[in-house]
Amino acid sequence: MTNQSTIDKLIEMHMTPMADSFRIQMQDLSMKDLAFEDRFGMIVDAEYTARKNNALKRLIQKAELEQPDASIAAVDYGHGRKINRTLIERLATCEYITEYRNIFITGATGSGKTYLACAFGMEACKHYYSVKYVRFPDLLIDLQEARDSGRFKDVLKKYTNPVLLILDEWLLISLSEKDSANLLELIHKRRKHSSTIFCSQYWEEDWYENMGGKDNPLTDAIMDRIAFDSYKIPIKNIDPGKDISMREVYGLDPSQAQ
């Protein structure tokens, strides 16, 4: 069997990186000094690395992160914000996912909640966990439309299947009774099977009332399923009088805006 025949078969079996590595070895005379096991290992490594990189690209694409360039290494701990750096670095290991625990990220508008959540999402992708980002208002609309059209179970899977779900703008709008029922179904199915990151401009102590409090019979059920299994990351300003939006920090220089 000729070398070209071997290369053609590898390509036919969708092992192009392995074929390319084999072709390079055939052209590199120095490779003849290496043992067969070493050369074969290098070829397998090329295929393995390519497949892992492709899998990562697919996970990032499917996650639909609001800020796909977010990185834990680039998290800004300055600009007058009080953030638990030790906790963030520990959670970046994705330990919370293996524990099926959630994360609450709270802070004022522009404090960097979405960036931090997306950075956690990127770390989860790098650990080859499936991730899904969605704005909370969009989630509620999607679930109710699915309920009305008889597709609720199928659409619900879109949000229950990912190992990590990021709910941005959590409680940005008030919950209707139908919204609460749909949300409870989602939260219940994800509990003890996956992890959820909740990003909210409201502090956790305000969530109960924002969900309707005692007037909403499902509020207790929802809070009971998320409050006790979650790590808390409140982003607070050291000096509220000098509050600076992170959008302003990373925004366009005024001198270049006109």
CSV table of N, CA and C in Angstrom, one decimal, residues 52-142:
chain,number,residue,atom,x,y,z
A,52,LYS,N,-10.3,18.2,19.5
A,52,LYS,CA,-10.6,19.0,20.7
A,52,LYS,C,-10.9,20.4,20.4
A,53,ASN,N,-10.1,21.0,19.5
A,53,ASN,CA,-10.2,22.4,19.2
A,53,ASN,C,-11.5,22.6,18.4
A,54,ASN,N,-11.9,21.7,17.6
A,54,ASN,CA,-13.2,21.8,16.8
A,54,ASN,C,-14.4,21.7,17.8
A,55,ALA,N,-14.2,20.8,18.8
A,55,ALA,CA,-15.3,20.6,19.8
A,55,ALA,C,-15.5,21.9,20.6
A,56,LEU,N,-14.4,22.5,20.9
A,56,LEU,CA,-14.4,23.8,21.7
A,56,LEU,C,-15.1,24.9,20.9
A,57,LYS,N,-14.7,25.0,19.6
A,57,LYS,CA,-15.3,26.0,18.8
A,57,LYS,C,-16.9,25.8,18.7
A,58,ARG,N,-17.3,24.6,18.6
A,58,ARG,CA,-18.7,24.3,18.5
A,58,ARG,C,-19.4,24.7,19.8
A,59,LEU,N,-18.8,24.3,20.9
A,59,LEU,CA,-19.4,24.7,22.2
A,59,LEU,C,-19.6,26.2,22.4
A,60,ILE,N,-18.5,26.9,22.0
A,60,ILE,CA,-18.6,28.4,22.1
A,60,ILE,C,-19.6,29.0,21.2
A,61,GLN,N,-19.7,28.4,20.0
A,61,GLN,CA,-20.7,28.9,19.1
A,61,GLN,C,-22.2,28.6,19.6
A,62,LYS,N,-22.4,27.4,20.1
A,62,LYS,CA,-23.7,27.1,20.6
A,62,LYS,C,-24.1,27.8,21.9
A,63,ALA,N,-23.1,28.2,22.6
A,63,ALA,CA,-23.3,29.0,23.9
A,63,ALA,C,-24.0,30.3,23.6
A,64,GLU,N,-23.7,30.9,22.5
A,64,GLU,CA,-24.3,32.2,22.1
A,64,GLU,C,-24.0,33.3,23.2
A,65,LEU,N,-22.8,33.3,23.7
A,65,LEU,CA,-22.5,34.2,24.8
A,65,LEU,C,-22.6,35.7,24.3
A,66,GLU,N,-23.1,36.5,25.2
A,66,GLU,CA,-23.2,38.0,24.9
A,66,GLU,C,-21.8,38.6,24.6
A,67,GLN,N,-20.8,38.1,25.4
A,67,GLN,CA,-19.5,38.6,25.2
A,67,GLN,C,-18.5,37.4,25.1
A,68,PRO,N,-18.4,36.9,23.9
A,68,PRO,CA,-17.5,35.7,23.7
A,68,PRO,C,-16.1,35.9,23.9
A,69,ASP,N,-15.6,37.2,24.0
A,69,ASP,CA,-14.2,37.5,24.3
A,69,ASP,C,-13.9,37.6,25.7
A,70,ALA,N,-14.9,37.4,26.6
A,70,ALA,CA,-14.7,37.5,28.0
A,70,ALA,C,-13.7,36.4,28.6
A,71,SER,N,-12.9,36.8,29.5
A,71,SER,CA,-11.9,35.9,30.1
A,71,SER,C,-11.7,36.2,31.6
A,72,ILE,N,-11.6,35.1,32.3
A,72,ILE,CA,-11.4,35.3,33.8
A,72,ILE,C,-10.0,36.0,34.0
A,73,ALA,N,-9.1,35.8,33.2
A,73,ALA,CA,-7.8,36.4,33.3
A,73,ALA,C,-7.8,37.9,33.1
A,74,ALA,N,-8.9,38.4,32.4
A,74,ALA,CA,-9.0,39.8,32.1
A,74,ALA,C,-10.0,40.5,33.0
A,75,VAL,N,-10.6,39.8,34.0
A,75,VAL,CA,-11.5,40.4,34.9
A,75,VAL,C,-10.9,41.6,35.6
A,76,ASP,N,-11.6,42.7,35.6
A,76,ASP,CA,-11.1,44.0,36.2
A,76,ASP,C,-11.5,44.0,37.7
A,77,TYR,N,-10.5,44.0,38.6
A,77,TYR,CA,-10.8,44.0,40.0
A,77,TYR,C,-10.7,45.4,40.6
A,78,GLY,N,-10.4,46.4,39.7
A,78,GLY,CA,-10.2,47.7,40.2
A,78,GLY,C,-11.4,48.6,40.0
A,79,HIS,N,-11.2,49.9,39.7
A,79,HIS,CA,-12.2,50.9,39.4
A,79,HIS,C,-13.2,51.0,40.5
A,80,GLY,N,-12.7,50.9,41.8
A,80,GLY,CA,-13.6,51.1,42.9
A,80,GLY,C,-14.6,50.0,43.2
A,81,ARG,N,-14.4,48.8,42.6
A,81,ARG,CA,-15.4,47.8,42.9
A,81,ARG,C,-14.8,46.8,43.9
A,82,LYS,N,-15.7,46.3,44.7
A,82,LYS,CA,-15.4,45.3,45.7
A,82,LYS,C,-15.8,43.9,45.2
A,83,ILE,N,-14.9,43.1,44.8
A,83,ILE,CA,-15.2,41.8,44.2
A,83,ILE,C,-14.3,40.7,44.9
A,84,ASN,N,-14.9,39.6,45.2
A,84,ASN,CA,-14.1,38.5,45.9
A,84,ASN,C,-13.3,37.7,44.8
A,85,ARG,N,-12.0,38.2,44.7
A,85,ARG,CA,-11.2,37.6,43.7
A,85,ARG,C,-10.9,36.1,44.0
A,86,THR,N,-10.7,35.8,45.2
A,86,THR,CA,-10.4,34.4,45.6
A,86,THR,C,-11.5,33.5,45.2
A,87,LEU,N,-12.7,33.9,45.4
A,87,LEU,CA,-13.9,33.1,45.0
A,87,LEU,C,-14.0,32.9,43.5
A,88,ILE,N,-13.8,34.0,42.8
A,88,ILE,CA,-13.9,34.0,41.4
A,88,ILE,C,-12.9,33.0,40.8
A,89,GLU,N,-11.7,33.1,41.2
A,89,GLU,CA,-10.6,32.2,40.7
A,89,GLU,C,-10.9,30.7,41.0
A,90,ARG,N,-11.5,30.5,42.2
A,90,ARG,CA,-11.9,29.1,42.5
A,90,ARG,C,-13.0,28.6,41.7
A,91,LEU,N,-14.0,29.5,41.4
A,91,LEU,CA,-15.1,29.1,40.6
A,91,LEU,C,-14.7,28.9,39.1
A,92,ALA,N,-13.6,29.5,38.7
A,92,ALA,CA,-13.1,29.4,37.4
A,92,ALA,C,-12.7,28.0,37.1
A,93,THR,N,-12.4,27.2,38.1
A,93,THR,CA,-12.0,25.8,37.9
A,93,THR,C,-13.2,24.9,37.5
A,94,CYS,N,-14.4,25.5,37.6
A,94,CYS,CA,-15.7,24.8,37.3
A,94,CYS,C,-16.1,23.8,38.3
A,95,GLU,N,-15.5,24.0,39.5
A,95,GLU,CA,-15.8,23.1,40.6
A,95,GLU,C,-17.3,23.2,40.9
A,96,TYR,N,-17.9,24.3,40.8
A,96,TYR,CA,-19.4,24.5,41.1
A,96,TYR,C,-20.2,23.6,40.2
A,97,ILE,N,-19.8,23.4,39.0
A,97,ILE,CA,-20.5,22.6,38.0
A,97,ILE,C,-20.5,21.1,38.4
A,98,THR,N,-19.4,20.6,38.9
A,98,THR,CA,-19.3,19.2,39.3
A,98,THR,C,-20.2,19.0,40.6
A,99,GLU,N,-20.4,20.2,41.3
A,99,GLU,CA,-21.2,20.1,42.5
A,99,GLU,C,-22.7,20.4,42.3
A,100,TYR,N,-23.0,20.7,41.0
A,100,TYR,CA,-24.4,21.1,40.6
A,100,TYR,C,-24.9,22.3,41.4
A,101,ARG,N,-24.0,23.2,41.6
A,101,ARG,CA,-24.4,24.5,42.3
A,101,ARG,C,-24.5,25.6,41.4
A,102,ASN,N,-25.2,26.7,41.8
A,102,ASN,CA,-25.4,27.9,41.0
A,102,ASN,C,-24.5,29.0,41.5
A,103,ILE,N,-24.6,30.1,40.7
A,103,ILE,CA,-23.9,31.3,41.0
A,103,ILE,C,-24.8,32.5,40.9
A,104,PHE,N,-24.8,33.3,41.9
A,104,PHE,CA,-25.6,34.6,41.9
A,104,PHE,C,-24.6,35.7,41.7
A,105,ILE,N,-24.7,36.5,40.6
A,105,ILE,CA,-23.9,37.6,40.4
A,105,ILE,C,-24.8,38.9,40.4
A,106,THR,N,-24.6,39.7,41.4
A,106,THR,CA,-25.5,40.9,41.6
A,106,THR,C,-24.7,42.2,41.6
A,107,GLY,N,-25.3,43.2,41.1
A,107,GLY,CA,-24.6,44.5,41.1
A,107,GLY,C,-25.4,45.5,40.2
A,108,ALA,N,-25.0,46.8,40.3
A,108,ALA,CA,-25.7,47.8,39.6
A,108,ALA,C,-25.5,47.7,38.1
A,109,THR,N,-26.3,48.3,37.3
A,109,THR,CA,-26.1,48.3,35.9
A,109,THR,C,-24.8,48.8,35.5
A,110,GLY,N,-24.1,48.1,34.6
A,110,GLY,CA,-22.8,48.5,34.2
A,110,GLY,C,-21.6,48.1,35.1
A,111,SER,N,-21.9,47.2,36.1
A,111,SER,CA,-20.9,46.8,37.1
A,111,SER,C,-20.0,45.7,36.6
A,112,GLY,N,-20.4,45.1,35.4
A,112,GLY,CA,-19.6,44.0,34.9
A,112,GLY,C,-20.1,42.6,35.1
A,113,LYS,N,-21.4,42.5,35.4
A,113,LYS,CA,-22.0,41.2,35.7
A,113,LYS,C,-22.0,40.3,34.5
A,114,THR,N,-22.4,40.8,33.3
A,114,THR,CA,-22.5,40.0,32.1
A,114,THR,C,-21.1,39.6,31.7
A,115,TYR,N,-20.1,40.4,31.8
A,115,TYR,CA,-18.8,40.0,31.4
A,115,TYR,C,-18.3,38.9,32.3
A,116,LEU,N,-18.5,39.0,33.6
A,116,LEU,CA,-18.1,38.0,34.5
A,116,LEU,C,-18.8,36.6,34.2
A,117,ALA,N,-20.1,36.7,34.0
A,117,ALA,CA,-20.9,35.5,33.7
A,117,ALA,C,-20.4,34.8,32.4
A,118,CYS,N,-20.1,35.6,31.4
A,118,CYS,CA,-19.6,35.1,30.1
A,118,CYS,C,-18.2,34.5,30.3
A,119,ALA,N,-17.4,35.1,31.2
A,119,ALA,CA,-16.1,34.6,31.4
A,119,ALA,C,-16.2,33.2,32.1
A,120,PHE,N,-17.1,33.1,33.0
A,120,PHE,CA,-17.4,31.7,33.6
A,120,PHE,C,-17.9,30.8,32.5
A,121,GLY,N,-18.7,31.3,31.6
A,121,GLY,CA,-19.2,30.5,30.5
A,121,GLY,C,-18.1,30.0,29.6
A,122,MET,N,-17.1,30.8,29.3
A,122,MET,CA,-16.0,30.5,28.5
A,122,MET,C,-15.1,29.4,29.2
A,123,GLU,N,-14.9,29.5,30.5
A,123,GLU,CA,-14.2,28.5,31.2
A,123,GLU,C,-14.9,27.2,31.2
A,124,ALA,N,-16.2,27.2,31.3
A,124,ALA,CA,-17.0,25.9,31.2
A,124,ALA,C,-16.8,25.3,29.8
A,125,CYS,N,-16.8,26.1,28.8
A,125,CYS,CA,-16.6,25.6,27.4
A,125,CYS,C,-15.2,24.9,27.3
A,126,LYS,N,-14.2,25.6,27.9
A,126,LYS,CA,-12.9,25.0,27.9
A,126,LYS,C,-12.8,23.7,28.6
A,127,HIS,N,-13.7,23.5,29.5
A,127,HIS,CA,-13.7,22.2,30.2
A,127,HIS,C,-14.7,21.2,29.5
A,128,TYR,N,-15.1,21.7,28.3
A,128,TYR,CA,-16.0,20.9,27.4
A,128,TYR,C,-17.4,20.6,28.0
A,129,TYR,N,-17.9,21.6,28.8
A,129,TYR,CA,-19.3,21.5,29.2
A,129,TYR,C,-20.2,22.3,28.3
A,130,SER,N,-21.4,21.9,28.0
A,130,SER,CA,-22.3,22.6,27.2
A,130,SER,C,-22.8,23.8,28.0
A,131,VAL,N,-22.9,24.9,27.3
A,131,VAL,CA,-23.3,26.2,27.9
A,131,VAL,C,-24.4,26.9,27.0
A,132,LYS,N,-25.3,27.6,27.7
A,132,LYS,CA,-26.3,28.4,27.0
A,132,LYS,C,-26.5,29.7,27.7
A,133,TYR,N,-26.4,30.8,27.0
A,133,TYR,CA,-26.6,32.1,27.5
A,133,TYR,C,-28.0,32.6,27.0
A,134,VAL,N,-28.8,33.2,27.8
A,134,VAL,CA,-30.0,33.8,27.4
A,134,VAL,C,-30.4,35.0,28.3
A,135,ARG,N,-31.0,36.0,27.7
A,135,ARG,CA,-31.5,37.1,28.5
A,135,ARG,C,-32.8,36.6,29.2
A,136,PHE,N,-33.0,36.9,30.4
A,136,PHE,CA,-34.2,36.4,31.1
A,136,PHE,C,-35.5,36.9,30.4
A,137,PRO,N,-35.7,38.1,30.0
A,137,PRO,CA,-36.9,38.5,29.3
A,137,PRO,C,-37.2,37.6,28.0
A,138,ASP,N,-36.1,37.3,27.3
A,138,ASP,CA,-36.2,36.5,26.1
A,138,ASP,C,-36.6,35.0,26.5
A,139,LEU,N,-36.1,34.5,27.6
A,139,LEU,CA,-36.4,33.2,28.1
A,139,LEU,C,-37.9,33.1,28.4
A,140,LEU,N,-38.4,34.1,29.1
A,140,LEU,CA,-39.8,34.0,29.4
A,140,LEU,C,-40.7,34.0,28.2
A,141,ILE,N,-40.4,34.9,27.2
A,141,ILE,CA,-41.2,34.9,26.0
A,141,ILE,C,-41.1,33.6,25.3
A,142,ASP,N,-39.9,33.0,25.2
A,142,ASP,CA,-39.7,31.8,24.4
A,142,ASP,C,-40.5,30.6,25.1
